[in-house]
mmCIF file of C-alpha atoms in Angstrom:
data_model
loop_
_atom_site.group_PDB
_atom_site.id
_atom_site.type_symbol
_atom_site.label_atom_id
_atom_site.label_comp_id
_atom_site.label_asym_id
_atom_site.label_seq_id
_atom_site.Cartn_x
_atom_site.Cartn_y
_atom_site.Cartn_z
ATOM 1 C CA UNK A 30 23.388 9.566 27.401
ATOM 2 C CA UNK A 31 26.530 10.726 27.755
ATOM 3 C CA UNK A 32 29.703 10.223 26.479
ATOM 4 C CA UNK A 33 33.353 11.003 25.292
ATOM 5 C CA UNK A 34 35.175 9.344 23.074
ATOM 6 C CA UNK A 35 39.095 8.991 23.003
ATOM 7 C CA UNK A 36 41.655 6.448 21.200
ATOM 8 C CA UNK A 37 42.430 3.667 23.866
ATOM 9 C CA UNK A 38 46.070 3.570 22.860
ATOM 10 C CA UNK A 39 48.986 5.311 20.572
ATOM 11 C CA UNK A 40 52.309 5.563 19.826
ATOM 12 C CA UNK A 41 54.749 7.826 18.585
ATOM 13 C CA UNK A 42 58.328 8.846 18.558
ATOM 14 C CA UNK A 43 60.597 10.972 20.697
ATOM 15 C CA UNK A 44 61.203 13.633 19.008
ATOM 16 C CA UNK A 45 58.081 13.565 16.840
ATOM 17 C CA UNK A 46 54.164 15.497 17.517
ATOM 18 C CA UNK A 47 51.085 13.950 18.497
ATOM 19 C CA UNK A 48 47.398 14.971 18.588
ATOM 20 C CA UNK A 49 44.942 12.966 20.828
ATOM 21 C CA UNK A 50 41.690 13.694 19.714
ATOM 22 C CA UNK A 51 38.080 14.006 21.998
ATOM 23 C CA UNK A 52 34.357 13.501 20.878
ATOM 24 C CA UNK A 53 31.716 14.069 23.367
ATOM 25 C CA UNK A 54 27.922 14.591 23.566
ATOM 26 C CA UNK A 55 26.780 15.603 26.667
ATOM 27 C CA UNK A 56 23.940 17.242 28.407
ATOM 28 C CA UNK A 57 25.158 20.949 27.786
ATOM 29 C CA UNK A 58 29.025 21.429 27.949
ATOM 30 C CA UNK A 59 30.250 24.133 30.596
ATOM 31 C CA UNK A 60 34.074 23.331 29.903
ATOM 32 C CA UNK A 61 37.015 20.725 28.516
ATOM 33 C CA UNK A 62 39.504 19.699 30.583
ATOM 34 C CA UNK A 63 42.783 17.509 29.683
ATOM 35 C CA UNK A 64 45.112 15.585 32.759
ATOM 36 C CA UNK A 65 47.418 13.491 32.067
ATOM 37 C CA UNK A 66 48.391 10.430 34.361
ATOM 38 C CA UNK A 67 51.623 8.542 34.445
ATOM 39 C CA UNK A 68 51.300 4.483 35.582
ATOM 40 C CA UNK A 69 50.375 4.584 39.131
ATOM 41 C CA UNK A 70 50.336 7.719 40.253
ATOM 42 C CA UNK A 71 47.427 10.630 40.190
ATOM 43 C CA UNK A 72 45.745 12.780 37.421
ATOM 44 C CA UNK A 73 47.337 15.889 37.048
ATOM 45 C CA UNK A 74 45.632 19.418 35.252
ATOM 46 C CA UNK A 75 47.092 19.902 31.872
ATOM 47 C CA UNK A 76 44.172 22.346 30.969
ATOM 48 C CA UNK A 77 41.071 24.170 30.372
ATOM 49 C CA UNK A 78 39.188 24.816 27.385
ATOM 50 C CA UNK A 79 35.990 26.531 27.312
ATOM 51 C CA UNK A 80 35.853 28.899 24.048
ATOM 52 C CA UNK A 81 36.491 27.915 20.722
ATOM 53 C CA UNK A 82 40.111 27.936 19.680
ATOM 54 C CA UNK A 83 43.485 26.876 20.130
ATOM 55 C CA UNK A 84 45.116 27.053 23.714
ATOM 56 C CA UNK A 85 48.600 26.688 24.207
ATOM 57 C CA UNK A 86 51.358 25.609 26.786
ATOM 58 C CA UNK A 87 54.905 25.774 25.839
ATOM 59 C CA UNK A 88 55.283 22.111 24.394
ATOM 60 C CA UNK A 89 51.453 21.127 24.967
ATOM 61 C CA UNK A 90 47.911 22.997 23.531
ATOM 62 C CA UNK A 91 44.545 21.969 23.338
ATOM 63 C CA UNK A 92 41.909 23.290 20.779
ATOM 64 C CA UNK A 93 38.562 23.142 21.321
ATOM 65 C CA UNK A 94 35.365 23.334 18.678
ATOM 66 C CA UNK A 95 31.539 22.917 20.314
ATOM 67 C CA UNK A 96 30.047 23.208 17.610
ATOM 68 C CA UNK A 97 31.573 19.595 16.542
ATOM 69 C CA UNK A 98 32.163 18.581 20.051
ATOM 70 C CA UNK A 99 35.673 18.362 18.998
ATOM 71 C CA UNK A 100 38.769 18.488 20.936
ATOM 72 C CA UNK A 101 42.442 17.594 20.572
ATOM 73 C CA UNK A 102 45.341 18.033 22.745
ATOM 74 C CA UNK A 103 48.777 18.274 20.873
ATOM 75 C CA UNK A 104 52.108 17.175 22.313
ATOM 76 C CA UNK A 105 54.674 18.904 20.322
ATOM 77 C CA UNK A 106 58.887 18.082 20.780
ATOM 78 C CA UNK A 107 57.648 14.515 22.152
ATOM 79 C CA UNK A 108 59.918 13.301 25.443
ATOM 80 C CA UNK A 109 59.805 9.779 26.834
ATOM 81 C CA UNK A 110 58.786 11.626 30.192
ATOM 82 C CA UNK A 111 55.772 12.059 28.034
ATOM 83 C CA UNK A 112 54.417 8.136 27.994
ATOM 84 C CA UNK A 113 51.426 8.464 29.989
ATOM 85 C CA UNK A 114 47.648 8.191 29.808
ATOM 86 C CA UNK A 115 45.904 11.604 28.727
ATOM 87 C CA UNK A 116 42.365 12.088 29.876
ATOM 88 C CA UNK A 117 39.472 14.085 28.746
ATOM 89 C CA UNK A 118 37.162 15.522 30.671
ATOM 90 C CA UNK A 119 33.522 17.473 29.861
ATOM 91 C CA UNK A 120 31.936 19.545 32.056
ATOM 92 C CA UNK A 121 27.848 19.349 31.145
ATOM 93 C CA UNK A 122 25.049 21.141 32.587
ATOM 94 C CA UNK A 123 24.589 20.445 35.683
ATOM 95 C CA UNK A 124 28.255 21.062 35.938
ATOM 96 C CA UNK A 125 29.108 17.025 36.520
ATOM 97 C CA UNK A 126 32.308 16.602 35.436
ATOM 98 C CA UNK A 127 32.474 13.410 32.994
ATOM 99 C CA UNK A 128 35.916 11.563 32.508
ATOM 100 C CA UNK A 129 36.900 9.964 29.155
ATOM 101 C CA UNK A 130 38.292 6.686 29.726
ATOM 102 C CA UNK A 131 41.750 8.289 28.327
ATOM 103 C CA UNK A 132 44.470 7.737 25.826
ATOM 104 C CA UNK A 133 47.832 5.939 26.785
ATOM 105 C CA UNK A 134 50.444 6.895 24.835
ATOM 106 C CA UNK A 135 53.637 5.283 24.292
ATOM 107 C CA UNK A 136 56.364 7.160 23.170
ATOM 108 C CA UNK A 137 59.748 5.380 21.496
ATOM 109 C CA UNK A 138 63.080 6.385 21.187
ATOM 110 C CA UNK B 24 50.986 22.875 50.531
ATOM 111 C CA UNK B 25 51.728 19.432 50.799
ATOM 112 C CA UNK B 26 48.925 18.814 48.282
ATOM 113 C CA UNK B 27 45.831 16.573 49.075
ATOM 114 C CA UNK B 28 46.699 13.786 50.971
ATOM 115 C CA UNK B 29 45.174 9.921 51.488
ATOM 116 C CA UNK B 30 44.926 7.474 53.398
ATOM 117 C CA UNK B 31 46.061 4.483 53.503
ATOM 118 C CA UNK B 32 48.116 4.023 49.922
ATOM 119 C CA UNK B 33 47.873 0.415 49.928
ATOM 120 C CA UNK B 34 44.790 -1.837 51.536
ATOM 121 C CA UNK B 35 44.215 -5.417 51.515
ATOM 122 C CA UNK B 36 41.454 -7.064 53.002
ATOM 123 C CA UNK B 37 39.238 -9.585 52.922
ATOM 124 C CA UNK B 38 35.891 -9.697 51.469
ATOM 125 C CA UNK B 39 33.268 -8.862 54.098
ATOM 126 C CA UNK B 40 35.416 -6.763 56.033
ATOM 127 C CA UNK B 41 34.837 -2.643 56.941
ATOM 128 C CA UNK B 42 36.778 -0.391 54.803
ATOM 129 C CA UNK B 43 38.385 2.936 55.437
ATOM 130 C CA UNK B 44 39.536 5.627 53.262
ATOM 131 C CA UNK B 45 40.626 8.889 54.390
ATOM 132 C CA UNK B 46 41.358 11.719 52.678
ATOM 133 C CA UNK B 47 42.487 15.934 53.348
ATOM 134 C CA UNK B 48 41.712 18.365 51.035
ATOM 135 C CA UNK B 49 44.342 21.390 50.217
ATOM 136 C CA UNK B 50 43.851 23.920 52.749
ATOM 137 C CA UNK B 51 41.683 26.195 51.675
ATOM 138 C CA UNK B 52 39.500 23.968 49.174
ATOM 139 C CA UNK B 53 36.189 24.271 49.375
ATOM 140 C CA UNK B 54 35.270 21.493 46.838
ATOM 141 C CA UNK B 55 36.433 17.662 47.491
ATOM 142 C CA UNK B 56 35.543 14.587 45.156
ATOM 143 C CA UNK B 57 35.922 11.475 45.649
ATOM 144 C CA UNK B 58 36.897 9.041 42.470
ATOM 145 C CA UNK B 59 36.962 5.142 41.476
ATOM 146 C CA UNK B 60 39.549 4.148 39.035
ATOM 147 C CA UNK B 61 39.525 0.790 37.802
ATOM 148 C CA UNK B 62 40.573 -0.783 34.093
ATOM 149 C CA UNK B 63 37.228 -1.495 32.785
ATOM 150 C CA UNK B 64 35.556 1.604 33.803
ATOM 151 C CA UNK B 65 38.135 4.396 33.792
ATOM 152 C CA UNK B 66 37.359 7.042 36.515
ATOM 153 C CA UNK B 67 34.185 7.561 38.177
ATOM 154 C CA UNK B 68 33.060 10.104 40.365
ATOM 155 C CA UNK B 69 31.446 8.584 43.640
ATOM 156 C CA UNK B 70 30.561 11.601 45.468
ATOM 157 C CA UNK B 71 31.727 15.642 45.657
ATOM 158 C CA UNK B 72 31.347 17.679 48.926
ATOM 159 C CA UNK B 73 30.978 21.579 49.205
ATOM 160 C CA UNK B 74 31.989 23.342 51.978
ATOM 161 C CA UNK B 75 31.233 19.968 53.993
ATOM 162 C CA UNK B 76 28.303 19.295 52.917
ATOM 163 C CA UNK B 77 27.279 16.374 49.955
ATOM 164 C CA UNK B 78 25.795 17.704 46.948
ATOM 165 C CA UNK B 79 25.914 14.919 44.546
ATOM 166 C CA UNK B 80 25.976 11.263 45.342
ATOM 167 C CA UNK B 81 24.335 9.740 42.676
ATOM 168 C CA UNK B 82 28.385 7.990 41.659
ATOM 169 C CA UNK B 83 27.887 5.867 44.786
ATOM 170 C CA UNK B 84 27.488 2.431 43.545
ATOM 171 C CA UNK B 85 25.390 0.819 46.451
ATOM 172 C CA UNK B 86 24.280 1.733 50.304
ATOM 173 C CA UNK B 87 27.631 -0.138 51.271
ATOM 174 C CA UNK B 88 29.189 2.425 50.433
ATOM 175 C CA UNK B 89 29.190 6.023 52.367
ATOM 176 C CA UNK B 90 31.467 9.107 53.071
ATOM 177 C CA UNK B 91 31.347 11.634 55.444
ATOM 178 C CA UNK B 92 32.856 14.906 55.668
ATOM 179 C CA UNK B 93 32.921 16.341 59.423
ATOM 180 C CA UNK B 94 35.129 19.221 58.961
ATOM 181 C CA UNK B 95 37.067 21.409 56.165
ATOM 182 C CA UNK B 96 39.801 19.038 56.338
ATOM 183 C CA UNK B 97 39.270 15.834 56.782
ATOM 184 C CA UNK B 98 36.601 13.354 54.495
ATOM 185 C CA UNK B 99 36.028 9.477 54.848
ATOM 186 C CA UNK B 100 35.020 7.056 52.526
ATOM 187 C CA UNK B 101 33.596 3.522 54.078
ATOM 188 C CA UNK B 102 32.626 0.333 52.158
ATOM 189 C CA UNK B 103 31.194 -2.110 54.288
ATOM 190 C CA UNK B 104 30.930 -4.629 54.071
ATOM 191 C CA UNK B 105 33.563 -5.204 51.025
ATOM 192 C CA UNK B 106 33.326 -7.099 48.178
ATOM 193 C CA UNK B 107 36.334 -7.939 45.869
ATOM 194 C CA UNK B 108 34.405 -6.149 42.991
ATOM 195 C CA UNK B 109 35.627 -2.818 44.893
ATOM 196 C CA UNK B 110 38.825 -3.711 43.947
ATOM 197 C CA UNK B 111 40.288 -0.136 42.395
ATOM 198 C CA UNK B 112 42.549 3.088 43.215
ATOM 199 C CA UNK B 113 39.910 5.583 45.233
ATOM 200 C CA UNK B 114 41.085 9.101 44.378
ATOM 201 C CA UNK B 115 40.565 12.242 46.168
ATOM 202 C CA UNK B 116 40.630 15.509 44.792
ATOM 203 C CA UNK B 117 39.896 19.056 45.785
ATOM 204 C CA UNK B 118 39.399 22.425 43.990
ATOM 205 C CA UNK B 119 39.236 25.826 45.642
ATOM 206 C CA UNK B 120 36.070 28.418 45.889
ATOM 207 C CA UNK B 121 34.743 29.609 42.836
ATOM 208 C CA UNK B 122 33.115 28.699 39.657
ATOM 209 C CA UNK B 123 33.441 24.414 39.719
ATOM 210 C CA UNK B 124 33.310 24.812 36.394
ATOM 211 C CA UNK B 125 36.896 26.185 36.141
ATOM 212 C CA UNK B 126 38.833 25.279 38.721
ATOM 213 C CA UNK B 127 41.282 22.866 38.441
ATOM 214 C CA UNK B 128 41.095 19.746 40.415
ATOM 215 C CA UNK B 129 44.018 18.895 42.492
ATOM 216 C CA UNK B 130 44.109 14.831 43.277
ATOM 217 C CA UNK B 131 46.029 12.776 45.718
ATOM 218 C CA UNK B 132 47.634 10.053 45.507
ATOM 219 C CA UNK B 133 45.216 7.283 45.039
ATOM 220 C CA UNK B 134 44.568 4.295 47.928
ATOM 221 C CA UNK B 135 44.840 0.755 46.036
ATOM 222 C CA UNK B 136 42.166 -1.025 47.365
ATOM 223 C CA UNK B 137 42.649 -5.414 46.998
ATOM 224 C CA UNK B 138 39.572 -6.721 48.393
ATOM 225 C CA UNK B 139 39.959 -10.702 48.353
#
């Protein structure tokens, strides 16, 4: 079957770093994705991942390893802006894209 | 681009009753999904269109529910009749031509559905 594998919850300080880590096993993997969602509102594209290696974004990156369908995205300089729900995503085979049931993270002062 | 928009944001209704969902795509998008979010089962995908025309509906729960697609920018999602077990946030999202694989999809909104 499929599946992907996230923390439900975490929290961590303003200020402060945080990984959020993703397992899958899927049919075939074409592709990683991480959104993030705030309380109420949409999913919105943090990023892609396909290779191996480390991707970054100014305060955000995600790495990626397939060989341990492994990923992790890492929040660096944390802001309370930050305190949302991070979702994984795997693209398998038949290029289906299957959703992680995400990560909220809480972020204190 | 006003992004993709929905349709309504907020329904009520009673259980038993025809439900509506609308949804535009970015202009330009040749891919649109359609999504369930609900606590116990995170995000599902119901059903993606290309170019107008459904290639995967396996996501659809049950023949109550059904979506259409008659033109590039405009898509429909029905439940009927309703049961309070569709209770969630149905999500639309589109991506543009190319490789689905890769491109990024762009959601709306979200329509909280309250079936009672």
């Amino acid at each position: 079957g499929q599946n992907i594998d996230q923390p439900t919850e975490m929290t961590a300080t303003e200020g402060a770093i945080v990984q959020i880590n993703c397992t899958y096993q899927t049919s075939g993997f074409n592709g990683l994705f991480w959104y993030q969602q705030h309380a109420g509102e949409a999913p919105t594209f943090l990023s892609y991942n396909v290779l191996d290696g480390l991707e970054e974004k100014g305060r955000f990156s995600s790495f990626l390893s397939r060989s341990k369908g492994y990923s992790y995205l890492l929040l660096k300089e944390l802001q309370m802006k930050d305190s949302a729900s991070y979702l994984c995503a795997v693209i398998d085979s038949n290029y289906q894209l299957i959703w992680g049931a995400g990560t909220k993270l809480i972020i204190k002062p | 681009d006003a992004g993709v928009i929905q349709s309504p944001r907020h329904e009520v209704t009673e259980m038993g009753q025809e439900v509506t969902l609308r949804c535009k795509p970015i202009s330009g998008h040749d891919y649109l999904f359609w999504y369930r979010q609900t606590m116990m089962r995170g995000l599902e995908l119901l059903i993606y269109f290309n170019n107008n025309v459904p290639i995967d509906d396996s996501g659809m729960p049950e023949d109550r529910f059904s979506a259409k697609m008659p033109n590039a920018s405009f898509s429909t999602l029905k439940i009927q009749p309703s049961e309070p077990r569709d209770s969630a946030v149905y999500f639309c999202a589109s991506s543009p031509q190319g490789d689905p694989s890769t491109d990024t999809q762009y959601f709306g909104p979200g329509t909280r559905l309250t079936v009672l």
